[in-house]
Coordinates of C-alpha atoms in Angstrom, one line a residue:
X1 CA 14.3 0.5 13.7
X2 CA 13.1 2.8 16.2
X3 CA 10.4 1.1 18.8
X4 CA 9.9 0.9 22.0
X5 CA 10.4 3.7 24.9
X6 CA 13.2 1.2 26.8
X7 CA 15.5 1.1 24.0
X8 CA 14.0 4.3 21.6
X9 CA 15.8 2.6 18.3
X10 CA 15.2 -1.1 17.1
X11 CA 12.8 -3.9 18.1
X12 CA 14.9 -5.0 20.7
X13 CA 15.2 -7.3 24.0
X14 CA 17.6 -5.9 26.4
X15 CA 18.4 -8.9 28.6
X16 CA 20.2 -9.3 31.9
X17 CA 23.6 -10.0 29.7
X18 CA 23.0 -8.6 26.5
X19 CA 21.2 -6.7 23.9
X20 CA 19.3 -8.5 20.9
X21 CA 17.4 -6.8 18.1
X22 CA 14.5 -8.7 17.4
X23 CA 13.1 -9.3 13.8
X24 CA 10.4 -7.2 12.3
X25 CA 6.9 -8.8 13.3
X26 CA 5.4 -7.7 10.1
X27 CA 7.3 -8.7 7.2
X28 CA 5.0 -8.4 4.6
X29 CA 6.0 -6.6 1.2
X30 CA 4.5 -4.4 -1.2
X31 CA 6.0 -5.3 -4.4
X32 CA 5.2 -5.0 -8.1
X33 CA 2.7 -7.9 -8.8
X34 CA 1.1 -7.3 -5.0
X35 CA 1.8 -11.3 -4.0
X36 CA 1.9 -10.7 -0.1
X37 CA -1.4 -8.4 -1.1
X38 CA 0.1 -5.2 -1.3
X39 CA 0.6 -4.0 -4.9
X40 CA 2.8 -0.5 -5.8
X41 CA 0.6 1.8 -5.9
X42 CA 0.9 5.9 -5.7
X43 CA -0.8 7.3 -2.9
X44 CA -1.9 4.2 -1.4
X45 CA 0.5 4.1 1.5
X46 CA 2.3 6.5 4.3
X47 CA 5.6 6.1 5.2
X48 CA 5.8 7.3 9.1
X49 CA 9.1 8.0 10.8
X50 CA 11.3 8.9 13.1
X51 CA 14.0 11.5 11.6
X52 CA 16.1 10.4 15.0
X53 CA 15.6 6.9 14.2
X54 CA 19.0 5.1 12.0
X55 CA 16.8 2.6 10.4
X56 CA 14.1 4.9 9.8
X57 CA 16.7 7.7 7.8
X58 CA 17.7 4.9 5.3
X59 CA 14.2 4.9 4.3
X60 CA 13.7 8.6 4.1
X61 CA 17.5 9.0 2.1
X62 CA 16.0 6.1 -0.4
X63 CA 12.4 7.6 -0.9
X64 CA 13.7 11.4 -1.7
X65 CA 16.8 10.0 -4.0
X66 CA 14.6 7.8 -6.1
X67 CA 12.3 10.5 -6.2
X68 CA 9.3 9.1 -4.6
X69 CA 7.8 11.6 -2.5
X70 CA 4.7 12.2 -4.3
X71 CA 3.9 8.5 -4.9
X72 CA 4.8 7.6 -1.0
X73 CA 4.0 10.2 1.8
X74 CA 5.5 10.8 4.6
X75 CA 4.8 11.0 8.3
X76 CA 7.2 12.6 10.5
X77 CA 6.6 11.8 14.2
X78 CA 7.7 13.5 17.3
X79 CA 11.5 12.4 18.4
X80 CA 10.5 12.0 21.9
X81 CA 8.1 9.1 22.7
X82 CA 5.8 8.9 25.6
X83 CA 4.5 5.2 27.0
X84 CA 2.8 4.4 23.8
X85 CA 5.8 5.0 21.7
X86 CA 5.8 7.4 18.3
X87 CA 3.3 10.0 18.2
X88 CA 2.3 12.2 16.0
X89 CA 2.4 15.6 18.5
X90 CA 4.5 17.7 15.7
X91 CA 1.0 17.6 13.7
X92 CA -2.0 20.4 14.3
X93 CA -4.1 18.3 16.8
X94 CA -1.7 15.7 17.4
X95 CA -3.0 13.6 14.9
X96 CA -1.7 12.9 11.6
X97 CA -3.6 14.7 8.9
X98 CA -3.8 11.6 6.6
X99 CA -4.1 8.5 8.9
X100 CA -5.9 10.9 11.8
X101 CA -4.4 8.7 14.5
X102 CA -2.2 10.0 17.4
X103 CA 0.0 7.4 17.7
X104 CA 1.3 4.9 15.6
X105 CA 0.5 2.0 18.0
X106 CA -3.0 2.6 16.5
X107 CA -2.2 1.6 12.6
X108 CA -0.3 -2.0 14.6
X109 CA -3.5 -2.5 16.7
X110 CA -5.7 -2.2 13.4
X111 CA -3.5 -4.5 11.8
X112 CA -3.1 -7.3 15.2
X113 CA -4.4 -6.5 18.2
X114 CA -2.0 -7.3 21.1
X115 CA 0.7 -7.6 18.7
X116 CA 4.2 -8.5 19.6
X117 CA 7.7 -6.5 18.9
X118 CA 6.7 -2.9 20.0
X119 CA 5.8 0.0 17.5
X120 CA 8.7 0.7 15.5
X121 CA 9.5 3.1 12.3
X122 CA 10.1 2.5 9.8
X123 CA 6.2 1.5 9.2
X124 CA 4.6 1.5 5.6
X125 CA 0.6 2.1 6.6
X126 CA -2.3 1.5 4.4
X127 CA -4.1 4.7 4.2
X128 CA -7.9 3.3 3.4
X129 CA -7.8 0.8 6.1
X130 CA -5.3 2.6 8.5
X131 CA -3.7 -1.0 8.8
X132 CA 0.0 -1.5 9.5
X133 CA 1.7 -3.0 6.0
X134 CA 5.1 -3.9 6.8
X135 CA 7.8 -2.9 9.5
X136 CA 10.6 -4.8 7.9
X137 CA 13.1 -2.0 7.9
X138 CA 15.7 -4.1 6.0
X139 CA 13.8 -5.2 3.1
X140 CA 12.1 -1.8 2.7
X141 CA 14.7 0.3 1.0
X142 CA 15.6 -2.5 -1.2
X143 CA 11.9 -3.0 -1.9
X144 CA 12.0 0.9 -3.0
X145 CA 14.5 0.5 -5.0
X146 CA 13.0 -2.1 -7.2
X147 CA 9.6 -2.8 -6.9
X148 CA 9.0 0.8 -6.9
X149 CA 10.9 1.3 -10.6
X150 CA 7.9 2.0 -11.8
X151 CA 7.1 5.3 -9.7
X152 CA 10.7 6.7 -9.6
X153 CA 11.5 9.9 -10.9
X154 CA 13.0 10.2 -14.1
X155 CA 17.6 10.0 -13.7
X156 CA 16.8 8.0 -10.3
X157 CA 19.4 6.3 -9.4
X158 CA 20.1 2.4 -9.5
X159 CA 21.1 1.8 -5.5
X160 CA 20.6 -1.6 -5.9
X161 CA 22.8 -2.6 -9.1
X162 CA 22.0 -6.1 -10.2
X163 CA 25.3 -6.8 -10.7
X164 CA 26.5 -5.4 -7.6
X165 CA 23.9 -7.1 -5.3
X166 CA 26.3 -10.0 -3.4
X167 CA 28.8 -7.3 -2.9
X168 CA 26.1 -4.7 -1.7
X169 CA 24.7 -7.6 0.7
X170 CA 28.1 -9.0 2.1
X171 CA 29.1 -5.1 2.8
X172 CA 26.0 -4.2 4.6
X173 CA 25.5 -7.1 6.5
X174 CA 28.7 -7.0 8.1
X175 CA 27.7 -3.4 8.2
X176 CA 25.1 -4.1 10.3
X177 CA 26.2 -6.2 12.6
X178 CA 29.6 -4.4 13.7
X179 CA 28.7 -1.0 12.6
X180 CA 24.6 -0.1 12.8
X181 CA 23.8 -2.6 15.7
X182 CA 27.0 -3.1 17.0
X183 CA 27.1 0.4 18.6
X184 CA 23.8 -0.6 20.0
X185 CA 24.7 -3.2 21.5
X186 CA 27.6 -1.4 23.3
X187 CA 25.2 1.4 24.3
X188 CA 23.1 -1.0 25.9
X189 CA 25.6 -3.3 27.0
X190 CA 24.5 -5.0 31.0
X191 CA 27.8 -6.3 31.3
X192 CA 31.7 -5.5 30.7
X193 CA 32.6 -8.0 28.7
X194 CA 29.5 -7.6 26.5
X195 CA 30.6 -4.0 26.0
X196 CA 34.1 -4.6 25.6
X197 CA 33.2 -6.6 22.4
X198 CA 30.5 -4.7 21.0
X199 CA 33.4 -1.8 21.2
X200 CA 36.1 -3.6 19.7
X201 CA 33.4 -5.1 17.0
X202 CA 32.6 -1.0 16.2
X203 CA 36.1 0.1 15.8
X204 CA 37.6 -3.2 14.1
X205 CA 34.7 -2.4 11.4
X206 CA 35.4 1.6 11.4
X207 CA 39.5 0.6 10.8
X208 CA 38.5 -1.6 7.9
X209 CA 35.8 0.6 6.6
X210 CA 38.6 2.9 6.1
X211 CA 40.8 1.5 4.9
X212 CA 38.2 0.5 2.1
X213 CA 37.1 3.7 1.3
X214 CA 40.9 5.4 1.1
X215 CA 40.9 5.0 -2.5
X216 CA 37.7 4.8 -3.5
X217 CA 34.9 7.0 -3.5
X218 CA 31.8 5.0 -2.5
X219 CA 31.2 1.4 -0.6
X220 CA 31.3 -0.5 -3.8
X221 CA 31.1 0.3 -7.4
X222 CA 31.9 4.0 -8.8
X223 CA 28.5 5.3 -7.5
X224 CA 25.7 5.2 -4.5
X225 CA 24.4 2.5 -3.4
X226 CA 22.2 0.7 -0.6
X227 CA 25.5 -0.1 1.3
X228 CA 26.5 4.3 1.5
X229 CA 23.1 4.6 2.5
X230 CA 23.4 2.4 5.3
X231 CA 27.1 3.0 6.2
X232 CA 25.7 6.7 6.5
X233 CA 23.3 6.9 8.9
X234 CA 25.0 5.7 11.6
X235 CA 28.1 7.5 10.9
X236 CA 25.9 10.8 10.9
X237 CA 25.1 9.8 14.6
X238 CA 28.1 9.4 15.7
X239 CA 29.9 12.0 17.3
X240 CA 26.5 13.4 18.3
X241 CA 25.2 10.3 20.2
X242 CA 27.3 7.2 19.8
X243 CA 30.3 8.4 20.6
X244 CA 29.6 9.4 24.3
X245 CA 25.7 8.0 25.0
X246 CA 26.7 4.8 23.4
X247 CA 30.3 4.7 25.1
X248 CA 32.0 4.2 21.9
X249 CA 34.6 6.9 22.8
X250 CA 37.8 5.6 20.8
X251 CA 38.1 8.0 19.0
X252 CA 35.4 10.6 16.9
X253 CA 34.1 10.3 13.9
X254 CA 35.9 13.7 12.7
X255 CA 39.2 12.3 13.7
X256 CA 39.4 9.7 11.3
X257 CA 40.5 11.5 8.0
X258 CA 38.8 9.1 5.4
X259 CA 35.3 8.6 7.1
X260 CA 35.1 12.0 8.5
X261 CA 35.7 12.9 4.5
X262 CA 33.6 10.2 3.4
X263 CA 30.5 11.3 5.6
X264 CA 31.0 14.6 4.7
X265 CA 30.9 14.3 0.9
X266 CA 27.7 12.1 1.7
X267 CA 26.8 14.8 3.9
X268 CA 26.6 17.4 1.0
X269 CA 25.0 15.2 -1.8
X270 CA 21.5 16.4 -2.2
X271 CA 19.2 13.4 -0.6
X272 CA 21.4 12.7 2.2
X273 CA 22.3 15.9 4.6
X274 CA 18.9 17.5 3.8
X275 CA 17.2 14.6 5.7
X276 CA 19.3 14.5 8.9
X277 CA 18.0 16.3 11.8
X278 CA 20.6 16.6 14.7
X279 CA 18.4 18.5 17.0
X280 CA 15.9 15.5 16.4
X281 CA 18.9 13.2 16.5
X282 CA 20.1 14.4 20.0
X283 CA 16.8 15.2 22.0
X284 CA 15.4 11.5 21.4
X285 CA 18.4 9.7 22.5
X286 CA 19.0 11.7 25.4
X287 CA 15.9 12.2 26.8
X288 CA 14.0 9.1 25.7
X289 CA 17.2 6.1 27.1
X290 CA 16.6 7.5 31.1
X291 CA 18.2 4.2 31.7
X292 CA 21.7 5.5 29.9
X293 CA 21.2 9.4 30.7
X294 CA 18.5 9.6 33.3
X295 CA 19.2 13.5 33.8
X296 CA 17.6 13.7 30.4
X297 CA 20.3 16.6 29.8
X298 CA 20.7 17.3 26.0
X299 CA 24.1 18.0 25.4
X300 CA 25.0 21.6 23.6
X301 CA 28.2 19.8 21.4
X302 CA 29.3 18.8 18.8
X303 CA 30.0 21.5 16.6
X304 CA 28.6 20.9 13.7
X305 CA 29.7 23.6 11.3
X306 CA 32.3 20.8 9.9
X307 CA 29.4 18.8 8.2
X308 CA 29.6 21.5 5.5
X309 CA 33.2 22.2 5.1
X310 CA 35.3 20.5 1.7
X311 CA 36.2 17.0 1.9
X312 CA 38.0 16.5 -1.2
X313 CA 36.6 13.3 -2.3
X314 CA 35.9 13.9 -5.7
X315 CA 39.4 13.5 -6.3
X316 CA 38.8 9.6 -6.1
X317 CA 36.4 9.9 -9.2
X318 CA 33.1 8.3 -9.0
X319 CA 29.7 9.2 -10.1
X320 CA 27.5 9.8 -7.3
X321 CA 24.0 8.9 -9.5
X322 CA 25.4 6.7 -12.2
X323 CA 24.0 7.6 -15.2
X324 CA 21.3 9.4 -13.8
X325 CA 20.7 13.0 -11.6
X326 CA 20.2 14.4 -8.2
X327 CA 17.2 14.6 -6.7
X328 CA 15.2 18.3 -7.0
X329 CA 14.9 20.9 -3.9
X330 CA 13.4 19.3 -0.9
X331 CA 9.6 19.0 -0.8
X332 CA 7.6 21.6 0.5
X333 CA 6.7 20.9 4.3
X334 CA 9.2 18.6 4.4
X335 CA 12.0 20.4 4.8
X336 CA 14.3 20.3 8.3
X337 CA 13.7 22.9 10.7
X338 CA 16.8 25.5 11.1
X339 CA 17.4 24.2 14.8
X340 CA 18.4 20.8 13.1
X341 CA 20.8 21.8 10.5
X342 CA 24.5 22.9 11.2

């Protein structure tokens, strides 16, 4: 989850030896019944992110395929960050037209003055009292997909399947670790060895990732679920950042036949590609990590005409909503700019 300026994704320490991602300082939930105080409510909150942020994509893929747009707005801040971290500069004013703040560190100091952790998206805001709710960017898009039942759209789909919910946690967590932070923590890496395992952690979990997906369609089950979603967002970054920011150069995404496909296929479901912004994507990386790329040069590549190009997969069956339906066109004002499509 995207934070401070140092690091630009995650709350994170970056140590003399190694890289550790800290956990979110503001945990609190909004749920159903409201028992950490915050109940479901339409219109109550704003979401605020970062369309370059990882962490902060899985919430914006769950809020438009559930169909919660209306119920939750959104805040979109500017992908490059000054010395008080996300701020709102894309809006008339610089200030967001619902919260009326310039930066987001103002909604943490409402909530606790001096707090901890940096500013990070993904952050769920209480609109009356301009207070910080929750930064938890793990528990959020589960939270979404089932304390929110109430305020999805009608054929949402279930990315959360009760049945499925071990499987779904023992996928993404290991996920996670290899796959979301691990190129992180190879990006960031102080030391050799540190690197050296964060890099063979990546492409250990890429290898069996694939060979996972080779005959089936999605992560587990027949359709969607939290585990694509999060599979997805860093796979989208890859070529364009990871692969040479992050030093995680075995090979590209585009040459590995099955997740090249995969991504692609994700790529092209409505709620997925419409959300990614590569010019977003590759401006905040390169020019907010000086410590990685301190020439702040944004690279011209990849090409990235492939993203929209047939990948086959429907061969392997599956239902990408279940029993339900894709989302409708993109919201109005929400859409991405031209500059970060393909």
């Amino acid at each position: 989850m995207g934070d401070t300026k140092s690091t630009g994704e995650g709350n994170s320490a970056l140590g003399k030896k190694s890289f550790k991602r800290s956990k979110s300082h503001f945990a609190d939930r909004v749920t159903a019944d409201g028992r950490d105080g915050w109940p479901v409510a339409a219109g109550r909150y704003r979401l605020v992110v970062s369309r370059a942020c990882p962490w902060a994509s899985r919430a914006v893929i769950s809020r438009r395929l559930l169909g919660l747009e209306e119920a939750l707005p959104m805040a979109v801040t500017d992908p490059i960050q000054d010395d008080r971290s996300w701020r709102f500069t894309l809006d008339p004013g610089g200030r967001d037209p619902v919260l009326g703040i310039r930066y987001l560190a103002e909604a943490y100091e409402a909530r606790e003055p001096g707090a901890p952790g940096g500013v990070s998206v993904p952050a769920v805001v209480d609109v009356a009292s301009g207070r910080l709710v929750t930064n938890d960017y793990q528990q959020l898009t589960l939270d979404l997909a089932t304390e929110w039942r109430d305020l999805h759209r009608e054929g949402a789909p279930d990315l959360y399947p009760e049945g499925l919910r071990d499987e779904i946690d023992e996928v993404v967590e290991e996920v996670y670790e290899d796959v979301n932070n691990g190129v992180y923590r190879a990006g960031f890496a102080t030391g050799q060895e540190e690197y050296e395992a964060a890099y063979e952690g990546v492409f250990r979990r890429l290898e069996l990732l694939s060979g996972r997906l080779a005959e089936r369609r999605y992560l587990v089950g027949d359709t969607i679920t939290e585990a694509d979603i999060r599979l997805f967002t860093t796979l989208v970054r890859f070529d364009a950042v990871y692969h040479g920011h992050f030093k995680c150069n075995r090979h590209k995404l585009t040459e590995d036949p099955v997740l090249w496909a995969y991504a692609r296929d994700l790529y092209q479901t409505p709620g997925f590609g419409d959300t990614v912004d590569f010019d977003h994507i590759k401006r905040h990386y390169y020019q907010v990590h000086e410590g990685i790329n301190p020439t702040r040069i944004v690279p011209l590549g990849p090409d990235l005409s492939g993203w929209l190009t047939s990948h086959g997969r429907e061969e392997l069956g599956g239902r990408p909503f279940g029993d339900g339906s894709p989302p409708g066109p993109v919201r109005e004002g929400e859409e991405v700019p031209a500059a970060g499509r393909p």
